[in-house]
Coordinates of C-alpha atoms in Angstrom, one line a residue:
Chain Z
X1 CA 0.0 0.0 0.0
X2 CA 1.8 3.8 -1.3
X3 CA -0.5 5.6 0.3
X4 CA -1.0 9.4 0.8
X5 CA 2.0 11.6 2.0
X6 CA 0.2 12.8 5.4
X7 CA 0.1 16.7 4.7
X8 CA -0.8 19.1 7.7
X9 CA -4.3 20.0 8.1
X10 CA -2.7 23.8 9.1
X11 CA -5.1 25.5 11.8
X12 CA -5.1 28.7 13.2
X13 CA -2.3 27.5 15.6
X14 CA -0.2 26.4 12.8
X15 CA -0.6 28.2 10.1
X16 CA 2.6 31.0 11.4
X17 CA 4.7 28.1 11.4
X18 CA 3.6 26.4 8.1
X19 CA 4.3 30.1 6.6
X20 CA 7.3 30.5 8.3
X21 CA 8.8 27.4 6.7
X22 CA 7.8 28.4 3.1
X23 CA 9.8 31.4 3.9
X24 CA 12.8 29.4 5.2
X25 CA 12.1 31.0 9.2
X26 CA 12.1 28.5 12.1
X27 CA 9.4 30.3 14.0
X28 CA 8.5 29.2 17.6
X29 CA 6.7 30.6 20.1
X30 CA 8.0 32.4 23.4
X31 CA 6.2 33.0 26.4
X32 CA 5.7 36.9 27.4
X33 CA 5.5 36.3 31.2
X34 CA 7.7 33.2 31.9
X35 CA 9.6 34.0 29.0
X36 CA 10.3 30.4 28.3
X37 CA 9.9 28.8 24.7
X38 CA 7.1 26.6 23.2
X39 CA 6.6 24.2 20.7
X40 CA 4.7 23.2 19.5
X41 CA 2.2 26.2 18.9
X42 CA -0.6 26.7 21.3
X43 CA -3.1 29.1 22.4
X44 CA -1.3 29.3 25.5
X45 CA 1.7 28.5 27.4
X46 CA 2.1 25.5 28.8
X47 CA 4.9 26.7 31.2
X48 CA 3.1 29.1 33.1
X49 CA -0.6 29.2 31.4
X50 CA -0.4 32.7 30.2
X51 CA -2.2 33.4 27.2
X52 CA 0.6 36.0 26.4
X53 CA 2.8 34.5 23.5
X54 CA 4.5 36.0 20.9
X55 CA 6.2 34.1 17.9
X56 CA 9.7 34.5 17.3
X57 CA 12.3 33.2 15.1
X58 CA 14.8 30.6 16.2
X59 CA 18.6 30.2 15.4
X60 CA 17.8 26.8 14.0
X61 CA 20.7 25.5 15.8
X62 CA 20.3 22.6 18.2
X63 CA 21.2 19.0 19.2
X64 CA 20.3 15.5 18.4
X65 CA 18.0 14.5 21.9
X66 CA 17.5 11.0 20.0
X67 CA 17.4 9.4 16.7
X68 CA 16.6 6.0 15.2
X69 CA 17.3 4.7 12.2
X70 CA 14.0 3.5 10.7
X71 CA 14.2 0.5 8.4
X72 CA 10.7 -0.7 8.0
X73 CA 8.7 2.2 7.0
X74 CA 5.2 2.6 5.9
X75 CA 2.8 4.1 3.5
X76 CA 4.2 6.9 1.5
X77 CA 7.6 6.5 3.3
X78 CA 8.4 3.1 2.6
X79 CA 10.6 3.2 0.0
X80 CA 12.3 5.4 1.4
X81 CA 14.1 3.6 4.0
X82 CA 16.3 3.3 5.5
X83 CA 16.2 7.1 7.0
X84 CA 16.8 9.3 10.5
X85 CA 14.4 10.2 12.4
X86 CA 15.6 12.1 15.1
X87 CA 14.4 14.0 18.3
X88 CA 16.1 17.6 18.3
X89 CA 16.6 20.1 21.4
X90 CA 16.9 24.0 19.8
X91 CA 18.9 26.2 21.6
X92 CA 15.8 27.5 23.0
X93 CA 15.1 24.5 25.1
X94 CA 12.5 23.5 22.8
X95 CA 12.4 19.8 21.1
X96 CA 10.6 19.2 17.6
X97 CA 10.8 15.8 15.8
X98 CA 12.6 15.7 12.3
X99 CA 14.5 14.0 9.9
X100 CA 18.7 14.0 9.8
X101 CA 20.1 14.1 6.7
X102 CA 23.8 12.9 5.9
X103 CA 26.2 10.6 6.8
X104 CA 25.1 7.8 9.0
X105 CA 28.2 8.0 10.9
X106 CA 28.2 11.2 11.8
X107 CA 24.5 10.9 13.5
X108 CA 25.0 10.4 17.5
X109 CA 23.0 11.7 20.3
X110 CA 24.7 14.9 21.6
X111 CA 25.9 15.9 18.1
X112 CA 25.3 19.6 16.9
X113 CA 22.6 20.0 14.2
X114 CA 21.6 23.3 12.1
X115 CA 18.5 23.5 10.8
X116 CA 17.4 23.0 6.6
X117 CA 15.0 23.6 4.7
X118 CA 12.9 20.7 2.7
X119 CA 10.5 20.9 0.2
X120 CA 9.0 17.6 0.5
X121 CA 6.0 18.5 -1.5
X122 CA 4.6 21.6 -4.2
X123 CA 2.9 23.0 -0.9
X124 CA 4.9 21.6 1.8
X125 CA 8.3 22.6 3.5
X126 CA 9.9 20.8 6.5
X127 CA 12.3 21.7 8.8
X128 CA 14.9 18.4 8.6
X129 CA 18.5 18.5 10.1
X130 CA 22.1 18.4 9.6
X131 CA 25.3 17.6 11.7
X132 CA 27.8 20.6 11.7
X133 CA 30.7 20.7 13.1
X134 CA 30.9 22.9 16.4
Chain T
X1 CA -0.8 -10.9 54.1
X2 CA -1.4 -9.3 57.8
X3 CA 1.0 -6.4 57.2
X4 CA -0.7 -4.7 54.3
X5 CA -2.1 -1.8 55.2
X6 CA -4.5 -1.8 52.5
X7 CA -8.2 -2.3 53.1
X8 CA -9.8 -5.0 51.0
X9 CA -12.3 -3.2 48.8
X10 CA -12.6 -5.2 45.9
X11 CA -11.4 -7.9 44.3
X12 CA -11.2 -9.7 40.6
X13 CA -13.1 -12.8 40.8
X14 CA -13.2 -13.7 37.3
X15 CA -10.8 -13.5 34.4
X16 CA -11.0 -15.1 30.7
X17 CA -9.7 -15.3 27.1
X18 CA -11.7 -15.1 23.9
X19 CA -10.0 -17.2 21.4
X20 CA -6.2 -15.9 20.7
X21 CA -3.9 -15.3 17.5
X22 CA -5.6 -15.1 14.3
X23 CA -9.7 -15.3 14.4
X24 CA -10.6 -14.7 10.7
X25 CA -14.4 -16.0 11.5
X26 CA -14.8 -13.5 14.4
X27 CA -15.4 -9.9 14.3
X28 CA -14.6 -7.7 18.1
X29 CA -17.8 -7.9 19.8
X30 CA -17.9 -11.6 19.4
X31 CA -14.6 -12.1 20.7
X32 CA -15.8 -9.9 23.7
X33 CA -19.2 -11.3 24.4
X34 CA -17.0 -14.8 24.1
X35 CA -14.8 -13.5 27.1
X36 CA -17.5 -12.0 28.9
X37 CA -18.9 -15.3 29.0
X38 CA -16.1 -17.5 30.7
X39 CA -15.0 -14.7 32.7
X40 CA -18.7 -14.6 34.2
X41 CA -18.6 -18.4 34.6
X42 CA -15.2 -18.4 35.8
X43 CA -16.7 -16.1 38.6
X44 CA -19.8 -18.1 39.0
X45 CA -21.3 -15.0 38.3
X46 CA -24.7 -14.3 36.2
X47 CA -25.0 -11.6 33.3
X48 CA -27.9 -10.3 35.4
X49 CA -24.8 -9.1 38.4
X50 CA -22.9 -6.8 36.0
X51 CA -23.5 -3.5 37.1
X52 CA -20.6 -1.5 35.7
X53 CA -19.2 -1.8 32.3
X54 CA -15.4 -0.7 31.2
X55 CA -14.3 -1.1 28.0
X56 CA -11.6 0.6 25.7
X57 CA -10.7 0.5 21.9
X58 CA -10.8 2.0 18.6
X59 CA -13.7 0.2 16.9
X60 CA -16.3 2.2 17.7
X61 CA -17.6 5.7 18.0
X62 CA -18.6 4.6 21.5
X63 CA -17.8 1.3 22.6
X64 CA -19.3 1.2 25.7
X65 CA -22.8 1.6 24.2
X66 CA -22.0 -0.8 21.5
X67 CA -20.5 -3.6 23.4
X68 CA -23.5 -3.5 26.5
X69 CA -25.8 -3.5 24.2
X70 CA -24.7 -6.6 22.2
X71 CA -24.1 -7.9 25.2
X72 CA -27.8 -7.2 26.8
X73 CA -26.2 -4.9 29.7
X74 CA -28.0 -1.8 31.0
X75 CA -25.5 -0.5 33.0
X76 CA -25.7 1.8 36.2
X77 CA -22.3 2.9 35.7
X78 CA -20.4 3.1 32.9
X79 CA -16.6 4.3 31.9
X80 CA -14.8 4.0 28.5
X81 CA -11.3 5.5 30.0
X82 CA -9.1 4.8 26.8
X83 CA -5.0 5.7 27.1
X84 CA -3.9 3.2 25.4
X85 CA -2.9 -0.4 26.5
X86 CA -2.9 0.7 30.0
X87 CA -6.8 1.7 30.0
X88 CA -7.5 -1.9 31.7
X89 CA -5.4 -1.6 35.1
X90 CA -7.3 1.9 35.1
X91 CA -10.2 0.3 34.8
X92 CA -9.9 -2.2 37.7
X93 CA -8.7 0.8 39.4
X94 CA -11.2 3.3 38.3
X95 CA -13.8 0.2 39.7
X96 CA -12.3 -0.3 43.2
X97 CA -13.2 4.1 43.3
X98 CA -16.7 3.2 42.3
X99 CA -17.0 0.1 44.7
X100 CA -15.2 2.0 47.7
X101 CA -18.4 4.9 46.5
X102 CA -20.7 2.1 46.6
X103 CA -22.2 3.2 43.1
X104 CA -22.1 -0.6 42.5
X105 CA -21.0 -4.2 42.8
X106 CA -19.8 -6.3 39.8
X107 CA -17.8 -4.3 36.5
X108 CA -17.4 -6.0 33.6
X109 CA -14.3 -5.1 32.1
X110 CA -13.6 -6.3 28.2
X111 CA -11.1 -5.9 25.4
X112 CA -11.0 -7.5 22.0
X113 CA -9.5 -6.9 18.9
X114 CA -8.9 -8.2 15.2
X115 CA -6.1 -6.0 13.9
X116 CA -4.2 -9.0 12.3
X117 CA -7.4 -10.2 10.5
X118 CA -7.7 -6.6 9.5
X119 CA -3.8 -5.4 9.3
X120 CA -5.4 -2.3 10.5
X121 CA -1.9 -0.9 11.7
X122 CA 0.2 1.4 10.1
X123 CA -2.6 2.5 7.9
X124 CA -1.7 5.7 6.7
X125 CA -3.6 8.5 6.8
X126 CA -3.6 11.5 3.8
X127 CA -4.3 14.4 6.5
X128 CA -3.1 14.9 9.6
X129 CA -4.6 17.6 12.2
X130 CA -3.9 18.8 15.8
X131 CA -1.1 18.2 17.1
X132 CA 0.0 15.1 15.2
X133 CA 0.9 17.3 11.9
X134 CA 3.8 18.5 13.5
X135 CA 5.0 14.7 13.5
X136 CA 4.1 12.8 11.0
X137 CA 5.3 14.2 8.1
X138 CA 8.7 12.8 9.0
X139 CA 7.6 9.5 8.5
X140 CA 8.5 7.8 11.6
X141 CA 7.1 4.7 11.9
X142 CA 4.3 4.2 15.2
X143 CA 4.5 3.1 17.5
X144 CA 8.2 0.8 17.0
X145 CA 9.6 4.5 15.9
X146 CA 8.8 6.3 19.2
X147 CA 10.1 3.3 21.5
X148 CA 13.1 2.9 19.2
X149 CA 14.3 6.8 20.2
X150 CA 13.8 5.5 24.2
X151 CA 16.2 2.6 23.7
X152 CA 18.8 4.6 21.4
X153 CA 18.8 7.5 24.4
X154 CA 18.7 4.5 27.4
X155 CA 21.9 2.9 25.3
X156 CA 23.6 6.5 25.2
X157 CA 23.0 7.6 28.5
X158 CA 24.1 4.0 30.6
X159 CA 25.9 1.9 27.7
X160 CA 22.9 -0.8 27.5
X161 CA 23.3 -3.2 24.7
X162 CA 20.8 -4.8 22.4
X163 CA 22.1 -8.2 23.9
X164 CA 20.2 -6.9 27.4
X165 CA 17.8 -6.0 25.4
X166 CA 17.4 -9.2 23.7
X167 CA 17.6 -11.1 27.1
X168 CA 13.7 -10.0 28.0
X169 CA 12.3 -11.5 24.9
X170 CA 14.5 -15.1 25.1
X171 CA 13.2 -15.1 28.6
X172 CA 9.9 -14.2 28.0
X173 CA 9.9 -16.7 24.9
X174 CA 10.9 -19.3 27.7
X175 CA 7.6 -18.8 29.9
X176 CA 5.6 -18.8 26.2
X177 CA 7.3 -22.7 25.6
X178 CA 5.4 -23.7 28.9
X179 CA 2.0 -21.7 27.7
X180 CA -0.1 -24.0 25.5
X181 CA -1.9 -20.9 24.5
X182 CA 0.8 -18.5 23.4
X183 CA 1.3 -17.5 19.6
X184 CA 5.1 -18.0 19.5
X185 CA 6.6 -21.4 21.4
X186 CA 9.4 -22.3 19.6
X187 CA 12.6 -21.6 21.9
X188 CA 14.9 -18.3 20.7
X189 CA 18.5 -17.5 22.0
X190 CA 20.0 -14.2 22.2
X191 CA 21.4 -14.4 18.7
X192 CA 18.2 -15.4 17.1
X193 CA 17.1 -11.5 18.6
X194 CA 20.4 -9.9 17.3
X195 CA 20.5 -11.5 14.2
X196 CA 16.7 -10.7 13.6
X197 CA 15.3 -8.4 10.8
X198 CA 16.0 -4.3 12.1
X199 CA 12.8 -2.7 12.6
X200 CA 14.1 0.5 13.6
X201 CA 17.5 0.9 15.5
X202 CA 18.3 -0.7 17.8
X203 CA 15.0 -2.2 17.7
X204 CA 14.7 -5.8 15.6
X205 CA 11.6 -7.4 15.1
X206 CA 12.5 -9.7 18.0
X207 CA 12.5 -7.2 20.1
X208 CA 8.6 -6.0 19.3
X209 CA 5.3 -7.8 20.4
X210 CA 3.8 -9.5 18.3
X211 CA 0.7 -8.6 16.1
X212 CA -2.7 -11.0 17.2
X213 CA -6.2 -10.5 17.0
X214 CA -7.7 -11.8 20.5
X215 CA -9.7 -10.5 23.2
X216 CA -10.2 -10.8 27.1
X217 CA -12.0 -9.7 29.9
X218 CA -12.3 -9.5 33.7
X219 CA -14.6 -9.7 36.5
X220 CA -14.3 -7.0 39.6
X221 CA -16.8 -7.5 42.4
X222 CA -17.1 -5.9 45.2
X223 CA -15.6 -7.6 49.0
X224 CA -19.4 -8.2 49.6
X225 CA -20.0 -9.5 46.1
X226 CA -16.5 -11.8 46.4
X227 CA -17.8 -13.6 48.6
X228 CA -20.5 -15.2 46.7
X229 CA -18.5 -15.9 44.3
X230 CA -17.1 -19.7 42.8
X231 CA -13.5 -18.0 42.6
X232 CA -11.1 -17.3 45.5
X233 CA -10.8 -13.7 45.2
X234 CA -7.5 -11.4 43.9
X235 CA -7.7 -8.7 45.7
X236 CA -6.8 -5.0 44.5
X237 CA -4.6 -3.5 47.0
X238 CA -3.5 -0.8 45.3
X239 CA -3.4 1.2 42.0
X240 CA -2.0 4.1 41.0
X241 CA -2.0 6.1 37.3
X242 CA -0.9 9.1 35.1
X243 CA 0.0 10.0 31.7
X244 CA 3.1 12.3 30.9
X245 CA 2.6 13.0 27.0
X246 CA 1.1 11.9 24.0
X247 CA 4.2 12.0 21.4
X248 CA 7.1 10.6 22.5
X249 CA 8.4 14.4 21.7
X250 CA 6.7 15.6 24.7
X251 CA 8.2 12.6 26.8
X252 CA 9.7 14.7 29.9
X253 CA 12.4 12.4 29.7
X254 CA 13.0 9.4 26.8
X255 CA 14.2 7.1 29.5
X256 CA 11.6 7.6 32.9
X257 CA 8.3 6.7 32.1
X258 CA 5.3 7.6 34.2
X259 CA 5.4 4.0 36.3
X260 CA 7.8 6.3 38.8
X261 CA 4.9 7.9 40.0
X262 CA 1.8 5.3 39.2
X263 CA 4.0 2.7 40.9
X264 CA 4.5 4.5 43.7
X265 CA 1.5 5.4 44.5
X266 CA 0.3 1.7 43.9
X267 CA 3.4 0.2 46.4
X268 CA 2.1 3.2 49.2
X269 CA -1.6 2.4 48.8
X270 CA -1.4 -1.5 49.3
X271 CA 1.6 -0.8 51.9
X272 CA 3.8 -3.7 49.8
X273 CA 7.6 -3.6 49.5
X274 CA 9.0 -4.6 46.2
X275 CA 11.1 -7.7 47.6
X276 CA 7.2 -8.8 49.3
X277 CA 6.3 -9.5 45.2
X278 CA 6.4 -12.7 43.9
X279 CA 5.3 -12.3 40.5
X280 CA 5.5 -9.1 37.9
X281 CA 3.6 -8.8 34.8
X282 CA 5.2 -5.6 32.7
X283 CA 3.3 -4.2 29.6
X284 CA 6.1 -5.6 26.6
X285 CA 5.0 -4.3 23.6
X286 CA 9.0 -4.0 23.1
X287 CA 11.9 -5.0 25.2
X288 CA 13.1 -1.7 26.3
X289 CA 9.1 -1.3 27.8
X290 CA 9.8 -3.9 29.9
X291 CA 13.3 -2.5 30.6
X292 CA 12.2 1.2 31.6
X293 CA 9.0 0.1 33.2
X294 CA 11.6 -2.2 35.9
X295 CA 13.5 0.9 36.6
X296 CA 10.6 3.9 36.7
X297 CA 8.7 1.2 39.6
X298 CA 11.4 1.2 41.5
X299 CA 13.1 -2.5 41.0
X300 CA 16.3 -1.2 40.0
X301 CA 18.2 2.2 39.7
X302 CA 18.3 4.7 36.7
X303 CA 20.4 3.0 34.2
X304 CA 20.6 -0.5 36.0
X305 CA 17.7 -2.2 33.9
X306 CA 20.1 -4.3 31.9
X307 CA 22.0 -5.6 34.3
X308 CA 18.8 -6.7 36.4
X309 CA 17.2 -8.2 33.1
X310 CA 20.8 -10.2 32.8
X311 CA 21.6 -14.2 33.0
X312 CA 17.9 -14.9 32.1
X313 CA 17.0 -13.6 35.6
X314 CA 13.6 -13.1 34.5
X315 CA 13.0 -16.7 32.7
X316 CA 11.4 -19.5 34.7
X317 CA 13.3 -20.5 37.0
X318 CA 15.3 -17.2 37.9
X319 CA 14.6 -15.2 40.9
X320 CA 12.6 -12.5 39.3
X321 CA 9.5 -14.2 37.4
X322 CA 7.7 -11.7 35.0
X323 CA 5.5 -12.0 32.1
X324 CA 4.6 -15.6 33.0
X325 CA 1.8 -15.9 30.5
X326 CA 4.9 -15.6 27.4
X327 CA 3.9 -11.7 27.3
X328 CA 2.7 -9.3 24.4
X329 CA 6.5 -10.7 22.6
X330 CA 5.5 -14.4 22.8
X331 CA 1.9 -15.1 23.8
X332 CA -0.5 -12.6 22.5
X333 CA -0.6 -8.4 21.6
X334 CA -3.9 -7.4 20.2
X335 CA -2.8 -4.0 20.2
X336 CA -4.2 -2.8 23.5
X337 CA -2.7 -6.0 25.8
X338 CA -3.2 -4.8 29.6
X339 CA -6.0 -6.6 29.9
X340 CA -3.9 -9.5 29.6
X341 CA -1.5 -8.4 32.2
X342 CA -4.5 -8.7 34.5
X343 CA -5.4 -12.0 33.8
X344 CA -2.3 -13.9 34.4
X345 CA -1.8 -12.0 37.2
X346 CA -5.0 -13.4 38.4
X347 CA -4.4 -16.8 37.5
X348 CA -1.1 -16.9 39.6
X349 CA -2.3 -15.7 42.1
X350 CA -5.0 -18.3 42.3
X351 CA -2.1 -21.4 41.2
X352 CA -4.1 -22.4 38.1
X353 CA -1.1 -21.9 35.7
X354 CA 0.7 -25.4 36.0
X355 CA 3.8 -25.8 34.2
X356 CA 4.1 -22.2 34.4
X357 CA 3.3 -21.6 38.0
X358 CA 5.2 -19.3 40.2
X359 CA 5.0 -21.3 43.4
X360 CA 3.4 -20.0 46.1
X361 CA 2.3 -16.7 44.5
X362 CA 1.1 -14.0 46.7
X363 CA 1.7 -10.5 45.8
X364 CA 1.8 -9.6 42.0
X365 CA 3.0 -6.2 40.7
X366 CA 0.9 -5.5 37.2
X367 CA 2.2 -2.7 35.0
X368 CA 0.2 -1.6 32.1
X369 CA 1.9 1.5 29.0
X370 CA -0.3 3.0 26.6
X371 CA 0.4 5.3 23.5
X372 CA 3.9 5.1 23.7
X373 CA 5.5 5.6 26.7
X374 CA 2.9 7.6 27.1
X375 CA 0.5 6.4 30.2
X376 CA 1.0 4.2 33.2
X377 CA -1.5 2.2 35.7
X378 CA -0.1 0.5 38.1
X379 CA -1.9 -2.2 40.3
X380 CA -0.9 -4.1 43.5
X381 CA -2.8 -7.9 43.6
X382 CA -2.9 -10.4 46.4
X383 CA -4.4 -13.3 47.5
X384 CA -5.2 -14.1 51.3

């Protein structure tokens, strides 16, 4: 079974992060009052429970929290393995799931990632990963 | 059991399969109303006594109302609490609050599923919404992907190897040899896991549950309705529950799931030790659940889980005995498995396991995970 790729269904949450991507921004959201940073987007914080958040752009820099190699794969992502799928930690403290792209040997938990930008579809951009060195 | 502190409230009086592994002529509500049937006769119990019905799943828009009123139930009390694999021990738990209100006597608590028959995993969907589109775009594959990132950070943080790993399923395999019902008996070593297909690293498919259709289900009666019944009862002592996330993003920390606090509270509540338990039954939907589930009750230290798991120490015969029945690896994982957890527990408890019996069973520790990683419920059984 292909099946579909699974495209966002972008709300009103979403949709200043969906944008950001097309314009190549990593856009998160920060808290006003605790000032701590939040993703994914929500109507409030989930820190503090203010409903004061602002978005903001990140650095796009981070680490790899966790990553698995995935080998059986399904649906529209089947032929693609095997791939990286990978847990990153921004700078700002804030974790976001993704893809890591490059050599297999250089993916390790701990290792410093910057931020690309992939068009994975007409419509669609995704922030996926890639080891730099520090 | 004079030192527990724990009053006896309620107690599981009846516990039952449906038929197990792959039930092509059977749809989910017969493989229910078939469990609902033994269970009640394995309690001595009429369809007339249930009072309370519990059920979880995904085959309905509202299975509670579907499943009472296939089975002829009008119930006074009713709860579909669904988180997952674990929604079962919540259940029993959820029904000791209700007895302890006196809302009502005897819950009927039932699980079935055909997702082999159907291969309904994995099926993926063209649009994602909520919070789930932030996710699945990258393709990671549920919910072997999510547990997979655990194990990788659990081998990074305290060096454990896939051979520890691998040690939980050739030891749970060995209790599955000496179940007559379990899906997978043939005997596996620690090289068979290694040398298995990779799933997802480190994960191999040796080190995932299997994929069964089967159901179950489970009698709770109240201390006054116990005693009527043809069972000697299991008592609940104590329970305890939470969920920390959904995605395995949002897991606080990849490698301390939620059983640090459900299992606490469940140890306090019945007033148990962990050396007092004779027998554990750990959610294993994948090695490295079993693994963090030892360490978040409490059995071992941070970091220590594959050492404990270690020379077969968990295998019949060693001095730990857990997941009796051959587990959601070996003897049956119809994608939400706690309620078999339950009813093994059970059956030790009451010595009716034979080959397999832990001998002289008191106190079982039962650990249910649902999502991934995602919820805990723990419970505390005994005997008198």
């Amino acid at each position: 079974m292909a099946g579909q790729f699974p495209k966002p269904l972008i709300d009103t949450d979403s949709r200043p992060y969906w944008e950001g991507l097309e314009r190549q921004e990593l856009r998160i959201q920060q808290c006003d009052d605790c000032h701590r940073h939040i993703f994914y987007p929500r109507l409030l914080c989930p820190h503090c429970f203010s409903d004061h958040v602002s978005w903001t752009q990140a650095s796009g820099r981070g680490q790899i929290y966790s990553f698995t190699v995935v080998h059986k794969a399904f649906g529209p992502f089947a032929e693609q393995a095997p791939f990286v799928v990978a847990i990153v930690e921004l700078e700002e403290g804030v974790r976001m799931m993704t893809r890591i792209v490059g050599e297999r040997e250089t993916i390790q938990i701990g290792a410093s990632v910057q931020v690309l930008y992939e068009k994975v579809e007409e419509d669609l951009v995704l922030p996926y990963f890639e080891v730099i060195r520090t | 059991m004079e030192n527990l502190r724990s009053e006896r409230i309620a107690a599981i009086v009846g516990v039952a399969e449906s038929d197990l592994g792959v039930t092509p002529g059977k749809n989910v509500l017969q493989l229910q109303a078939q469990a609902a049937k033994a269970a009640l006769a394995d309690a001595g119990f009429e369809k007339e006594e249930v009072d309370a019905i519990f059920t979880a799943g995904n085959w309905a828009w509202s299975p509670n109302l579907m499943l009472a009123e296939y089975l002829g139930i009008q119930p006074k009390y009713t709860d579909g609490t669904n988180i997952g694999g674990s929604s079962f021990e919540s259940h029993v738990g959820h029904a000791v609050a209700g007895i302890r209100a006196g809302l009502f006597d005897v819950a009927l608590i039932t699980y079935g599923s055909t997702q082999r028959s159907d291969q309904s995993r994995n099926r993926p969907t063209p649009v994602v919404q909520l919070t789930d589109q932030y996710e699945r775009p990258f393709g990671l594959p549920l919910t072997v992907g999510a547990y997979a990132l655990a194990a990788m950070r659990h081998m990074h943080l305290y060096g454990t190897t896939s051979e520890q790993l691998a040690e939980i399923a050739v030891a749970t395999r060995k209790w599955a040899t000496l179940n007559e019902k379990a899906f997978k008996r043939e005997p596996i070593e620690i090289k068979d896991v290694l040398e298995s297909r990779m799933i997802a690293e480190p994960l191999h498919l040796l080190d995932c549950c299997l994929v069964t259709d089967g159901g179950g289900a489970v009698i709770v009666a109240s201390a006054r309705a116990a005693a009527r019944a043809k069972k000697k009862p299991v008592w609940i002592l104590g329970h305890g529950e939470t969920h920390t996330h959904q995605s395995i993003v949002n897991m606080p920390d990849l490698t301390v799931t939620g059983a640090r606090e459900s299992g606490k509270r469940a140890f306090e509540m019945a007033g148990v030790t962990h050396d007092e338990i004779d027998v554990a039954e750990i959610y294993d939907s994948f090695t490295i659940t079993v693994l963090l589930t030892l360490e978040a009750l409490g059995f071992c230290q941070p970091g220590e889980g594959g050492a404990f798991v270690s020379g077969q120490r968990t295998a019949p015969g060693g001095d730990f005995p857990m997941n009796t029945n051959g587990g959601g690896l070996s003897y049956c994982h119809p994608g939400m498995y706690g309620i078999f957890l339950l009813i093994e527990a059970a059956r030790q408890l009451r010595g009716e396991c034979g080959a397999r019996q832990v001998e002289n069973a008191r106190l079982a520790v039962v650990n249910g995970t649902g999502g991934v990683l995602s919820s805990t419920s723990t419970l505390i059984l005994g005997r008198d």
